[in-house]
Amino acid sequence: MRRDERLLVSKIQDGTVIDHIPAGNALYVLKILGITGREGLRVAVVMNVESKKLGKKDIVKIEKLELKKDDVNKISLIAPTATINIIRNYKVVSKSKVSVPERIEGLFSCINPRCITNQPREPLKSKFRLVSLSPLKMQCEYCGYIMSHDEILRQLTGG
Ligand code: CTP
Ligand code: ZN
């Protein structure tokens, strides 16, 4: 860990560190995880610190929280370079890089108003297929609409 980061925020005892988030995206990561700060969990957010790999990066540390698979998939869409570190008793017990799944079900909605998933009927789970990683594009399996990165981000963050 670099000195400037160490000065900003200390190590955590138990929880999750989401590292190597592209600079400027830490708040989106908190938003998609639904963390508001009112849960009472200890949360540290570090923005725009130096990173060997990325130039600059953000870091989110959340004590006590363990991420579910859907959370990790959502993070991969917003922060494809992110590393998820699980911390137990101050030690990194697991480190993994996120990866964008080839298929995603039910994580965000298709924005095509004519899509069958947006018709008033029995609820239908959204389904998307990865068509491009950079720039991120995912195609709705029902109507063929291709969601751009910005559209996916807006769906995930409700902004
Ligand atoms: N971390 C933490 N609390 C701990 C242990 C680690 O907050 N008790 C944080 C570190 O500050 C770092 C991340 O978890 O942001 C990963 O820790 P570590 O693997 O020790 O750091 P690096 O080797 O620099 O990780 P990488 O190789 O993934 O860059
Ligand atoms: Zn659709």
XYZ file of C-alpha atoms and ligand atoms in Angstrom:
189
model
C 0.000 0.000 0.000
C 1.310 3.447 -0.869
C 2.090 5.968 1.808
C -0.547 8.499 0.711
C -3.260 5.871 0.901
C -2.058 4.668 4.296
C -2.365 8.200 5.584
C -5.931 8.454 4.346
C -7.414 5.264 5.695
C -6.305 2.409 7.901
C -6.627 -1.348 7.413
C -9.902 -3.019 8.273
C -10.431 -6.017 10.543
C -13.224 -7.971 8.822
C -15.076 -7.183 5.638
C -14.518 -6.382 2.002
C -12.131 -4.075 0.191
C -13.048 -3.202 -3.379
C -9.781 -1.996 -4.864
C -8.672 -0.773 -8.313
C -11.972 0.962 -9.038
C -11.504 3.366 -11.986
C -10.984 6.823 -10.460
C -14.225 8.687 -9.905
C -16.472 5.634 -9.656
C -16.392 4.843 -5.913
C -19.726 6.521 -5.248
C -21.393 4.525 -8.035
C -20.081 1.344 -6.421
C -21.634 2.344 -3.078
C -24.863 3.239 -4.823
C -25.255 -0.093 -6.625
C -24.514 -1.922 -3.389
C -27.288 0.125 -1.801
C -24.985 1.483 0.888
C -26.146 4.823 2.197
C -24.121 5.080 5.394
C -27.257 4.686 7.499
C -26.686 0.926 7.923
C -24.245 1.603 10.724
C -21.454 -0.276 8.913
C -18.035 1.328 8.939
C -17.266 2.450 5.388
C -14.167 4.104 3.968
C -14.038 5.652 0.535
C -10.733 6.677 -0.999
C -10.763 8.565 -4.268
C -8.121 9.484 -6.797
C -5.140 7.825 -5.169
C -2.184 6.687 -7.231
C -2.150 3.211 -8.671
C 0.653 1.526 -10.587
C -1.806 -0.181 -12.924
C -4.446 2.482 -13.423
C -2.690 5.811 -12.895
C -5.400 6.799 -10.441
C -7.944 4.642 -8.667
C -10.659 4.616 -6.028
C -11.021 2.168 -3.139
C -14.090 1.247 -1.084
C -13.709 -0.563 2.252
C -16.770 -1.916 4.007
C -16.510 -3.550 7.402
C -18.614 -6.640 8.138
C -20.111 -6.795 4.643
C -19.672 -9.830 2.379
C -20.760 -9.388 -1.216
C -23.240 -11.627 -3.008
C -22.704 -12.868 -6.553
C -25.117 -10.326 -8.036
C -23.277 -7.526 -6.221
C -19.973 -8.637 -7.746
C -21.583 -8.828 -11.207
C -22.964 -5.298 -10.841
C -19.558 -4.026 -9.741
C -17.975 -5.644 -12.821
C -20.230 -3.522 -15.052
C -19.199 -0.252 -13.415
C -15.646 -1.056 -12.375
C -14.304 -3.772 -14.723
C -10.779 -3.420 -13.270
C -11.892 -3.909 -9.659
C -10.349 -6.409 -7.278
C -12.446 -7.813 -4.449
C -10.450 -8.559 -1.296
C -12.080 -10.410 1.569
C -10.518 -9.515 4.906
C -10.655 -11.670 8.020
C -8.810 -10.699 11.156
C -6.831 -8.038 9.243
C -5.578 -10.538 6.633
C -6.542 -10.724 2.949
C -8.023 -14.244 2.800
C -9.254 -14.007 -0.771
C -8.517 -11.747 -3.714
C -10.301 -11.927 -7.032
C -10.658 -9.752 -10.082
C -14.194 -9.094 -11.219
C -15.158 -10.196 -14.708
C -18.126 -9.167 -16.795
C -20.386 -12.209 -17.245
C -21.364 -13.322 -20.765
C -25.018 -13.373 -19.722
C -26.812 -11.351 -17.054
C -30.315 -12.001 -15.764
C -32.490 -9.705 -13.727
C -29.848 -7.169 -12.677
C -31.132 -4.190 -14.657
C -34.001 -3.461 -17.044
C -34.150 -2.997 -20.795
C -34.878 0.642 -21.633
C -36.757 -0.092 -24.865
C -40.351 0.872 -23.956
C -41.687 -1.640 -26.521
C -39.675 -4.532 -25.057
C -41.843 -7.402 -23.803
C -40.106 -7.081 -20.422
C -41.709 -3.642 -20.081
C -45.273 -4.731 -20.890
C -47.808 -4.981 -18.076
C -48.105 -8.755 -17.620
C -46.536 -11.516 -15.580
C -43.166 -10.241 -14.418
C -40.449 -11.311 -16.836
C -36.815 -11.411 -15.826
C -34.550 -9.237 -17.985
C -31.842 -11.096 -19.891
C -28.796 -9.599 -21.552
C -25.880 -10.966 -23.512
C -22.450 -9.331 -23.572
C -21.661 -7.988 -27.055
C -18.688 -5.721 -26.328
C -16.454 -5.211 -23.309
C -14.851 -1.895 -24.127
C -16.970 0.085 -24.631
C -19.396 -2.040 -22.626
C -22.483 -3.083 -24.603
C -25.115 -5.633 -23.626
C -27.944 -6.827 -25.839
C -31.453 -7.590 -24.590
C -32.275 -11.209 -25.439
C -35.965 -10.383 -25.921
C -35.980 -7.314 -28.185
C -32.376 -7.027 -29.373
C -31.893 -3.510 -27.995
C -28.234 -2.819 -27.259
C -27.684 -1.056 -23.951
C -24.673 1.262 -23.796
C -22.439 1.586 -20.752
C -24.125 4.872 -19.770
C -27.592 3.346 -20.066
C -26.552 0.370 -17.930
C -24.975 2.686 -15.359
C -28.151 4.770 -15.199
C -30.269 1.641 -14.706
C -28.011 0.320 -11.956
C -27.709 3.584 -10.051
C -31.246 4.789 -10.612
C -29.838 8.102 -11.882
N -6.621 -3.945 3.107
C -7.319 -3.385 4.161
N -7.343 -3.990 5.384
C -6.630 -5.106 5.608
C -5.897 -5.692 4.553
C -5.909 -5.073 3.303
O -7.985 -2.356 3.992
N -6.666 -5.641 6.829
C -6.664 -3.309 1.790
C -5.356 -2.730 1.314
O -5.240 -1.397 1.744
C -5.497 -2.821 -0.197
C -6.382 -4.052 -0.410
O -7.023 -4.294 0.843
O -6.190 -1.664 -0.691
C -5.595 -5.274 -0.820
O -4.594 -5.540 0.135
P -3.216 -6.215 -0.264
O -3.494 -7.444 -1.054
O -2.401 -6.346 0.980
O -2.580 -5.054 -1.148
P -1.820 -5.140 -2.543
O -0.821 -6.240 -2.524
O -1.333 -3.760 -2.846
O -3.008 -5.524 -3.519
P -3.014 -5.669 -5.120
O -1.889 -6.567 -5.501
O -4.370 -6.252 -5.394
O -2.862 -4.255 -5.662
Zn -35.524 -5.493 -24.425
